[in-house]
XYZ file of C-alpha atoms in Angstrom:
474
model
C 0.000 0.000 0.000
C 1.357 3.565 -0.815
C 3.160 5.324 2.296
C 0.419 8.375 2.088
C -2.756 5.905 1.742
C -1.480 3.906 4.331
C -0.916 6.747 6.716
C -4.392 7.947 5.848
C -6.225 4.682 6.397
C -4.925 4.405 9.485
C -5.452 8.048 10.799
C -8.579 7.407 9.805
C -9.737 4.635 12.024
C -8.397 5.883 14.958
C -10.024 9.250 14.139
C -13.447 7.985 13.577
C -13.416 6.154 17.166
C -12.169 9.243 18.516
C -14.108 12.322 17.190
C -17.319 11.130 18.840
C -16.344 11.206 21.724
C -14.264 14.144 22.250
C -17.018 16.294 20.838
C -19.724 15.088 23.405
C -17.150 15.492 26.153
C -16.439 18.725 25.047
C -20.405 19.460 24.622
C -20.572 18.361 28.492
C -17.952 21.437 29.393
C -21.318 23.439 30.146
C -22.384 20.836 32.117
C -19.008 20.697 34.129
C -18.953 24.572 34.149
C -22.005 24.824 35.728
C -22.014 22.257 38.096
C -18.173 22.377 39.427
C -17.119 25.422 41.156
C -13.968 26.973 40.297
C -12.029 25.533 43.312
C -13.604 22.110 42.674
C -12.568 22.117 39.071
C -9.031 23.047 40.064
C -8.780 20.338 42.642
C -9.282 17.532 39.643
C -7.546 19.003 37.583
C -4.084 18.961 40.364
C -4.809 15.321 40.864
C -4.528 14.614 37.275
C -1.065 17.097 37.067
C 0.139 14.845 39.534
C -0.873 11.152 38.447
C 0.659 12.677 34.590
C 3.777 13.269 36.963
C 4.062 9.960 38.722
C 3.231 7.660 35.809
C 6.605 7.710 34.100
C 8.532 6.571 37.660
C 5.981 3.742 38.214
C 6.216 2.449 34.601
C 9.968 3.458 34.072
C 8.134 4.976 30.849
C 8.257 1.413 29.687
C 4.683 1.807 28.115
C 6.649 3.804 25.159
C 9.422 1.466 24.927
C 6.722 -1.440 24.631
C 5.245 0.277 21.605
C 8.652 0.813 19.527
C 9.703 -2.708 20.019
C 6.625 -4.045 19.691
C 6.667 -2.900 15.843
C 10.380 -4.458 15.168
C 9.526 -7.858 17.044
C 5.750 -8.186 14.541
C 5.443 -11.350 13.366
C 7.972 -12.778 16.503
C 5.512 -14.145 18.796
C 8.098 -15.350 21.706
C 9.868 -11.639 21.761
C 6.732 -9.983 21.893
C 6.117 -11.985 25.148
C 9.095 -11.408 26.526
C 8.235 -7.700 26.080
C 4.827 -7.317 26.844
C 5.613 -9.767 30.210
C 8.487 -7.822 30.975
C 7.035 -4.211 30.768
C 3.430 -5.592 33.001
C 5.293 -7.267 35.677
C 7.741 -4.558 36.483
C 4.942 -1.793 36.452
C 2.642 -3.667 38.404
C 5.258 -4.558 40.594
C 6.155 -0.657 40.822
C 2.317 0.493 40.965
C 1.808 -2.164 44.196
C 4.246 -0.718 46.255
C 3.112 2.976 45.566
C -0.019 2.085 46.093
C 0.848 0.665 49.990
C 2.300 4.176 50.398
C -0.613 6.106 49.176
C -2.995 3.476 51.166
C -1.065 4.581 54.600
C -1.092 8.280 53.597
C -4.884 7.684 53.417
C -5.428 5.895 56.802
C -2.841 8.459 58.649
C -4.288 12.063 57.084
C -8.315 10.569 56.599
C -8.582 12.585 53.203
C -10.590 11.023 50.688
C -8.322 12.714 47.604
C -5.426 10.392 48.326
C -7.497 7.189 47.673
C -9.137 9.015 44.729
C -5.651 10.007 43.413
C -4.761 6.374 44.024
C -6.987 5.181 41.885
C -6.546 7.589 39.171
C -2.881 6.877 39.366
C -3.712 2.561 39.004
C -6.277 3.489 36.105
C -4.125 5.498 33.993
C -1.150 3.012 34.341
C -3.069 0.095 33.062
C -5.034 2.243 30.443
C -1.377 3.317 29.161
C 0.208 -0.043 29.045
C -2.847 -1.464 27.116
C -3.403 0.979 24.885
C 0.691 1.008 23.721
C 0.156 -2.869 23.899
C -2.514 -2.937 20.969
C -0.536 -0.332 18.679
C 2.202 -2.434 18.949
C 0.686 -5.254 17.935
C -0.478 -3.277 14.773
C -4.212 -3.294 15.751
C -5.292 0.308 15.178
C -9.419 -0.817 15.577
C -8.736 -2.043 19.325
C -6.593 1.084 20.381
C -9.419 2.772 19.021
C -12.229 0.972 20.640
C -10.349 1.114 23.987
C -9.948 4.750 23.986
C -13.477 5.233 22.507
C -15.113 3.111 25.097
C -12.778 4.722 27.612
C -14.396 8.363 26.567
C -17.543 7.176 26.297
C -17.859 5.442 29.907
C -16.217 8.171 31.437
C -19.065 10.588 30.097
C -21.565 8.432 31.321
C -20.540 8.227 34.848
C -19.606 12.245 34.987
C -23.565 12.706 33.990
C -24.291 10.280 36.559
C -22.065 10.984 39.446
C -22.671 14.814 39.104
C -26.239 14.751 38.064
C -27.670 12.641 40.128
C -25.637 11.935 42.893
C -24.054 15.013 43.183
C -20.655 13.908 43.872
C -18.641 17.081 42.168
C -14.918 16.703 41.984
C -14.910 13.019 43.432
C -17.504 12.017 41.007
C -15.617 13.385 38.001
C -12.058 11.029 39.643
C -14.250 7.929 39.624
C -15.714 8.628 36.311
C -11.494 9.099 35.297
C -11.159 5.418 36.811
C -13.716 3.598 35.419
C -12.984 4.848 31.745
C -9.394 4.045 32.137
C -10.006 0.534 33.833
C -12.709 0.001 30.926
C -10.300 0.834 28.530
C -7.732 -1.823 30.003
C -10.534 -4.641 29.897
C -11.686 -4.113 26.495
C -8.257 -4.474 25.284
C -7.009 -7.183 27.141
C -10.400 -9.136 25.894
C -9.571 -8.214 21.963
C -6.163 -8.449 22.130
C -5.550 -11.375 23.796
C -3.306 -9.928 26.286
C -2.998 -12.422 29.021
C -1.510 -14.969 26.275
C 1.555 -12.494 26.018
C 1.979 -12.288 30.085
C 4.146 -14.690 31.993
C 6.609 -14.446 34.601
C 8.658 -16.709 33.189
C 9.460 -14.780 30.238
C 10.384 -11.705 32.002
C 14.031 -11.974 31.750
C 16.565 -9.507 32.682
C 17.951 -9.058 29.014
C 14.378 -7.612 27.705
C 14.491 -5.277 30.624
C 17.981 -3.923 29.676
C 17.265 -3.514 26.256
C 13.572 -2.005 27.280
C 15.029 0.584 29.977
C 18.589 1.711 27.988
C 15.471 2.761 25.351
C 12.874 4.237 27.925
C 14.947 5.824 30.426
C 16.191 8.979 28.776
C 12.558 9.058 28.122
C 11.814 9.417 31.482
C 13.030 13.159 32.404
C 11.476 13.602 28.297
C 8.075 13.169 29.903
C 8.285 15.466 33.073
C 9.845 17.903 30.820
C 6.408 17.477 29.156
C 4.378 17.724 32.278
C 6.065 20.968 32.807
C 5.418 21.987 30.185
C 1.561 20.850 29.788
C 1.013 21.316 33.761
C 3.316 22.912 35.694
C 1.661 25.904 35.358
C -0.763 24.577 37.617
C 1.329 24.556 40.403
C 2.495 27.638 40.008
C -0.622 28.926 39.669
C -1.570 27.485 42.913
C 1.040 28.413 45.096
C 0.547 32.510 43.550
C -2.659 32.472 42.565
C -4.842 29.597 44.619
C -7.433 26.834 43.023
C -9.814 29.074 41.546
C -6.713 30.577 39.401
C -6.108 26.558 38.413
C -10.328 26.325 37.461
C -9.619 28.983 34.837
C -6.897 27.569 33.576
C -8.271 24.291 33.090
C -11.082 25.788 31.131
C -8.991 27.990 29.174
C -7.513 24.889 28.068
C -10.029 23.057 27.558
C -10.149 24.317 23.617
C -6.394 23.930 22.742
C -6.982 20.443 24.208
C -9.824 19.429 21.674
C -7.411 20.803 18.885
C -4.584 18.969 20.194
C -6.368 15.931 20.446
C -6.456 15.625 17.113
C -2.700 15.916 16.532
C -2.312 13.096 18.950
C -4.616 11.365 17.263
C -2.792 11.549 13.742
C 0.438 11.269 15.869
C -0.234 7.348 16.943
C -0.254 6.222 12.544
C 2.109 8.961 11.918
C 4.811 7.437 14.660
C 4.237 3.992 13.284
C 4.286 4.545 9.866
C 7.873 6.816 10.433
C 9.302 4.188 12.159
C 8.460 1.577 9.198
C 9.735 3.726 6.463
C 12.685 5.700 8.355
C 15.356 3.827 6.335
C 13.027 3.635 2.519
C 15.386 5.612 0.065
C 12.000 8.285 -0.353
C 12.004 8.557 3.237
C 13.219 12.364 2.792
C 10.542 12.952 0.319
C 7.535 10.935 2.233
C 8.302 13.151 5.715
C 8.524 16.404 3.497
C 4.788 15.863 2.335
C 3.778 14.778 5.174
C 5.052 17.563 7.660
C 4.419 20.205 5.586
C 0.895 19.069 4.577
C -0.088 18.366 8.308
C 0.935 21.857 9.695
C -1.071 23.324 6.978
C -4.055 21.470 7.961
C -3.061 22.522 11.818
C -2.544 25.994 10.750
C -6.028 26.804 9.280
C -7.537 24.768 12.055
C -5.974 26.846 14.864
C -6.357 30.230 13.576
C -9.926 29.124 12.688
C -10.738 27.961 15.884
C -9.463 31.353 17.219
C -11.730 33.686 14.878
C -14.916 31.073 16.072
C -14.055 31.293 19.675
C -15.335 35.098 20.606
C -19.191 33.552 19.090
C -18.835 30.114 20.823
C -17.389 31.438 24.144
C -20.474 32.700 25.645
C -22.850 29.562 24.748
C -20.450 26.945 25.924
C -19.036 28.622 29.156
C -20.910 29.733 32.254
C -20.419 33.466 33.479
C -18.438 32.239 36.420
C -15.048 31.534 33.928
C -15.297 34.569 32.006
C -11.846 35.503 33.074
C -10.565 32.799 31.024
C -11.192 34.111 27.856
C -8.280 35.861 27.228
C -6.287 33.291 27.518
C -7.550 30.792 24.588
C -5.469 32.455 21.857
C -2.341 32.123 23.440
C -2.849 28.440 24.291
C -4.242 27.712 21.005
C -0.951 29.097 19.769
C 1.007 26.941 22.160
C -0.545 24.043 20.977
C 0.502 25.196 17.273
C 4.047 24.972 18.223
C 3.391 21.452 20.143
C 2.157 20.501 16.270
C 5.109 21.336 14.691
C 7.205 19.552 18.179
C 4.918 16.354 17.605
C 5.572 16.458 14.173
C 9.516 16.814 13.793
C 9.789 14.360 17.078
C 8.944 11.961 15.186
C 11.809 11.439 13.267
C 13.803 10.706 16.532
C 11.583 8.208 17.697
C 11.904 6.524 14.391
C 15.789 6.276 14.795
C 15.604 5.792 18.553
C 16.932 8.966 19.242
C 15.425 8.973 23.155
C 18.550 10.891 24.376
C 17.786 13.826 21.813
C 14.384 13.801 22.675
C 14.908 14.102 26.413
C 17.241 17.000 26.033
C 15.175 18.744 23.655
C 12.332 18.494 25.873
C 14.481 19.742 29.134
C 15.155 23.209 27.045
C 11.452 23.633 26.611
C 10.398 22.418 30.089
C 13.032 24.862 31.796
C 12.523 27.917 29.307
C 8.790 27.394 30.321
C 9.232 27.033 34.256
C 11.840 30.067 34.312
C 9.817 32.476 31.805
C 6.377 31.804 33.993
C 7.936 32.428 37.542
C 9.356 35.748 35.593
C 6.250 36.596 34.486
C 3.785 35.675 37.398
C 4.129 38.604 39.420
C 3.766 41.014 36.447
C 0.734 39.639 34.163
C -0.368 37.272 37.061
C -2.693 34.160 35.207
C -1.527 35.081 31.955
C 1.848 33.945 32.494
C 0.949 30.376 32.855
C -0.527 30.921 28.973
C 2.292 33.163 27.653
C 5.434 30.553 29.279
C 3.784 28.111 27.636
C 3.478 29.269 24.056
C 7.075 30.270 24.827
C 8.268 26.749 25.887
C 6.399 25.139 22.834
C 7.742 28.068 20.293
C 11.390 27.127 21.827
C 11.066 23.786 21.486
C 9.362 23.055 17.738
C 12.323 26.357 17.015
C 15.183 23.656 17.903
C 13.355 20.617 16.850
C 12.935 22.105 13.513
C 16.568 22.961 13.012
C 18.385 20.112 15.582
C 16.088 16.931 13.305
C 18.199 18.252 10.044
C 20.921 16.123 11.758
C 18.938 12.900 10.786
C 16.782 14.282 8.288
C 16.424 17.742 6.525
C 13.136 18.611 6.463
C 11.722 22.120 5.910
C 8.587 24.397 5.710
C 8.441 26.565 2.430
C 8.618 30.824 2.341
C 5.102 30.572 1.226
C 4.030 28.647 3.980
C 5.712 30.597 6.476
C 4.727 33.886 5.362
C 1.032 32.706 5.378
C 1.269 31.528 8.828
C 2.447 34.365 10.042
C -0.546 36.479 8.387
C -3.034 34.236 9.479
C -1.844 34.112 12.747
C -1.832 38.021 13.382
C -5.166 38.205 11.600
C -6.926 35.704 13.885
C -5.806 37.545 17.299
C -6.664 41.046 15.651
C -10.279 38.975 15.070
C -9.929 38.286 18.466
C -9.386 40.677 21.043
C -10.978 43.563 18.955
C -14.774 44.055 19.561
C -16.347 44.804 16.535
C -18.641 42.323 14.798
C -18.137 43.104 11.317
C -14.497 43.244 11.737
C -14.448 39.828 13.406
C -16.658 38.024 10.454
C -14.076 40.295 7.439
C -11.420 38.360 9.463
C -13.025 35.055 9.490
C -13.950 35.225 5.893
C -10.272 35.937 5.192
C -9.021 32.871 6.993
C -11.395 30.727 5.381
C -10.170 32.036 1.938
C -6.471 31.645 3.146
C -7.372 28.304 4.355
C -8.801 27.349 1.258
C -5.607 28.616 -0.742
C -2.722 27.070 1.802
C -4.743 23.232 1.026
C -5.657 23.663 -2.075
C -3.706 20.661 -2.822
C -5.037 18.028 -0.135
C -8.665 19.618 -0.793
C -8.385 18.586 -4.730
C -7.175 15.449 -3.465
C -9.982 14.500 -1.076
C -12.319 15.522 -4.059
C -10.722 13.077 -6.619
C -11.147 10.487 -4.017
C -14.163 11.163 -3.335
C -15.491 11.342 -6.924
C -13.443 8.088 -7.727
C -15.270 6.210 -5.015
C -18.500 7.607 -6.165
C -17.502 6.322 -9.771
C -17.263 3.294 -8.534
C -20.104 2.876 -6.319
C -22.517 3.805 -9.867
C -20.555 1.658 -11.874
C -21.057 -0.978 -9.621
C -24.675 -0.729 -9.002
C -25.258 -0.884 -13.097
């Protein structure tokens, strides 16, 4: 199958499971908004920040080792026991003995968060190792019914838990659990996991080869929660919980748009590390890159000229302070694109080392330049040090990856982005209505023009399918 199809069938599947379910969770933010105070939204969201920060010691970030290998070891049914065995018995092993320490934090303070953040911590481990299980094992539908089922029983049990039992922040931490701990069963059942897992084919060779990969990986993901959630904690020690409610639904926009870049991420990372060493590799990332950010482009700056419309149907009064944030986190999550895309390449060659140090620059630019900034701009520091962490990172990624591969955006494309970009904010923060639908109209049109390619693409498909759908019926 053709590198491009292939990437595009399999972006694809895992979108369609996905897309669902992230727009009726994000159609529920209304429901959260109104139901959750400030503080109480803050207080899940910090006990999420911190499970993100303990899951890479527990698992030794040997979830993203599991994946890699898994792809080179297809076909090898003994190795991919060994590795699947190896990576489930030393993070269970891990995740028992942290959870005897939260259990007597529990019994010795009496505060219901620590079991809750217990539990969230157990759910996401098992949800992670599964879900890296099944795309190393190539099957694309069961990561995506895992993760869809995940979504969708999580939204169930937030409507129920806050609706009708009126549980608040503890119901929306159960609700977390049971979609992660549904995700883990589902795809244990499809894949067949417990076939792979034995303790007899842990061996200390796998675990050597697993950890001298996942290691460096390991400061590479808190670099990553500082830069995704640090903020929080800064936020809370200068600013308090309800400064940490904002934030999270501030966020909560750039995170549907990024969601979507993960979600092309998963069959863009497996389809790089298949064709890394193909003699069109150069030519195949080229497209690809520069045909994704495109696509990202329009969608953020579209996103931002929608957003002073949507704002005020989707969010209750109470959060109103966190509208001037959205821009500048939709722009952060621009750069983390453009990161996302060009990290691929190192994953591909098993670059972990370059990846952890590229993601230390970012992390510590980001911590530094909000601690700066806090005192000055107060809340929108935690916004502005993280566009400038992202912008420094995808900045060094995009030169630093010519090492391995040279790979870069055309004038055109960069000249565009920058227009857009300054015409969506101007859309933005102004206040006048005709102004803000001349600048919407004007990204559409630029959008149009910057894909004109992919769009006349997706048309020939379509027409070609429809070509053969009446041909066939005749």
């Amino acid at each position: 199958m053709d590198k491009q199809k292939e990437l595009a069938k399999n972006t694809a599947i895992i979108t369609l499971g996905k897309i669902c379910t992230q727009l009726v969770s994000f159609l529920l933010l209304p429901l959260y908004t109104a139901i959750l105070s400030i503080s109480e939204y803050g207080i899940v969201d910090l006990v999420i920040t911190y499970s993100t920060l303990l899951l890479p010691f527990i698992t030794l970030a040997l979830e993203q080792a599991l994946f890699r290998f898994l792809i080179d070891a297809r076909d090898d049914y003994e190795e991919e026991r060994k590795i699947i065995s190896t990576v489930v018995v030393i993070s269970l092993s891990i995740l028992i003995c942290c959870g005897l320490i939260i259990a007597i934090i529990f019994l010795v303070s009496g505060r219901t968060v620590y079991l809750l953040f217990g539990l969230v911590l157990f759910g996401s481990v098992l949800s992670a190792i599964s879900l890296q299980s099944a795309r190393g094992l190539g099957d694309s539908i069961g990561y995506t019914l895992g993760s869809t089922i995940s979504a969708v029983i999580q939204i169930v049990f937030n409507v129920i838990l806050l609706v009708i039992f009126h549980l608040g922040a503890t119901g929306m931490m159960i609700a977390l659990f049971l979609g992660n701990l549904s995700c883990f069963i589902i795809i244990c059942y499809r894949c067949h996991l417990s076939k792979f897992i034995s303790l007899h084919y842990c061996t200390k060779d796998t675990f050597r080869r697993l950890t001298r990969y996942s290691l460096p990986l390991i400061p590479n993901q808190l670099s990553w929660w500082a830069l995704n959630t640090s903020d929080r904690v800064i936020v809370q020690i200068f600013i308090g919980l309800a400064g940490n409610g904002l934030i999270a639904v501030a966020n909560k926009f750039s995170g549907v748009y990024i969601q979507f870049s993960n979600i092309f991420n998963i069959s863009w990372t497996e389809s790089a590390a298949f064709h890394i060493y193909d003699k069109d590799a150069s030519d195949f990332f080229a497209q690809t890159i520069n045909g994704v950010y495109r696509v990202f482009l329009s969608g953020c700056c579209g996103i931002i000229v929608c957003m002073p419309l949507a704002f005020p149907l989707i969010i209750n009064d109470q959060y109103d302070a966190a509208y001037g944030l959205i821009p500048i986190f939709m722009l952060a999550s621009l750069f983390n694109v453009i990161v996302s895309l060009y990290g691929v390449i190192y994953v591909a060659y098993k670059k972990t080392v370059e990846i952890a140090k590229t993601a230390i620059y970012a992390a510590s630019l980001n911590i530094l330049s909000h601690l700066m900034l806090v005192r000055f701009i107060g809340i929108y520091a935690a916004a502005v040090s993280t566009a400038i962490g992202y912008g420094g990172m995808a900045l060094y990624r995009y030169f630093h990856s010519r090492k391995y591969l040279i790979i870069k955006f055309s004038t055109s494309t960069k000249i565009l982005s920058l227009v857009m970009i300054i015409i969506s904010l101007i859309s933005y923060y102004c206040l006048g209505k005709i102004l803000q639908i001349v600048c919407a109209l004007i990204i559409l049109a630029l959008s149009v023009i910057i894909n004109k390619r992919m769009i006349l693409s997706l048309l020939s498909i379509v027409k070609n399918k429809m070509r053969e759908h009446s041909l066939g019926g005749k």
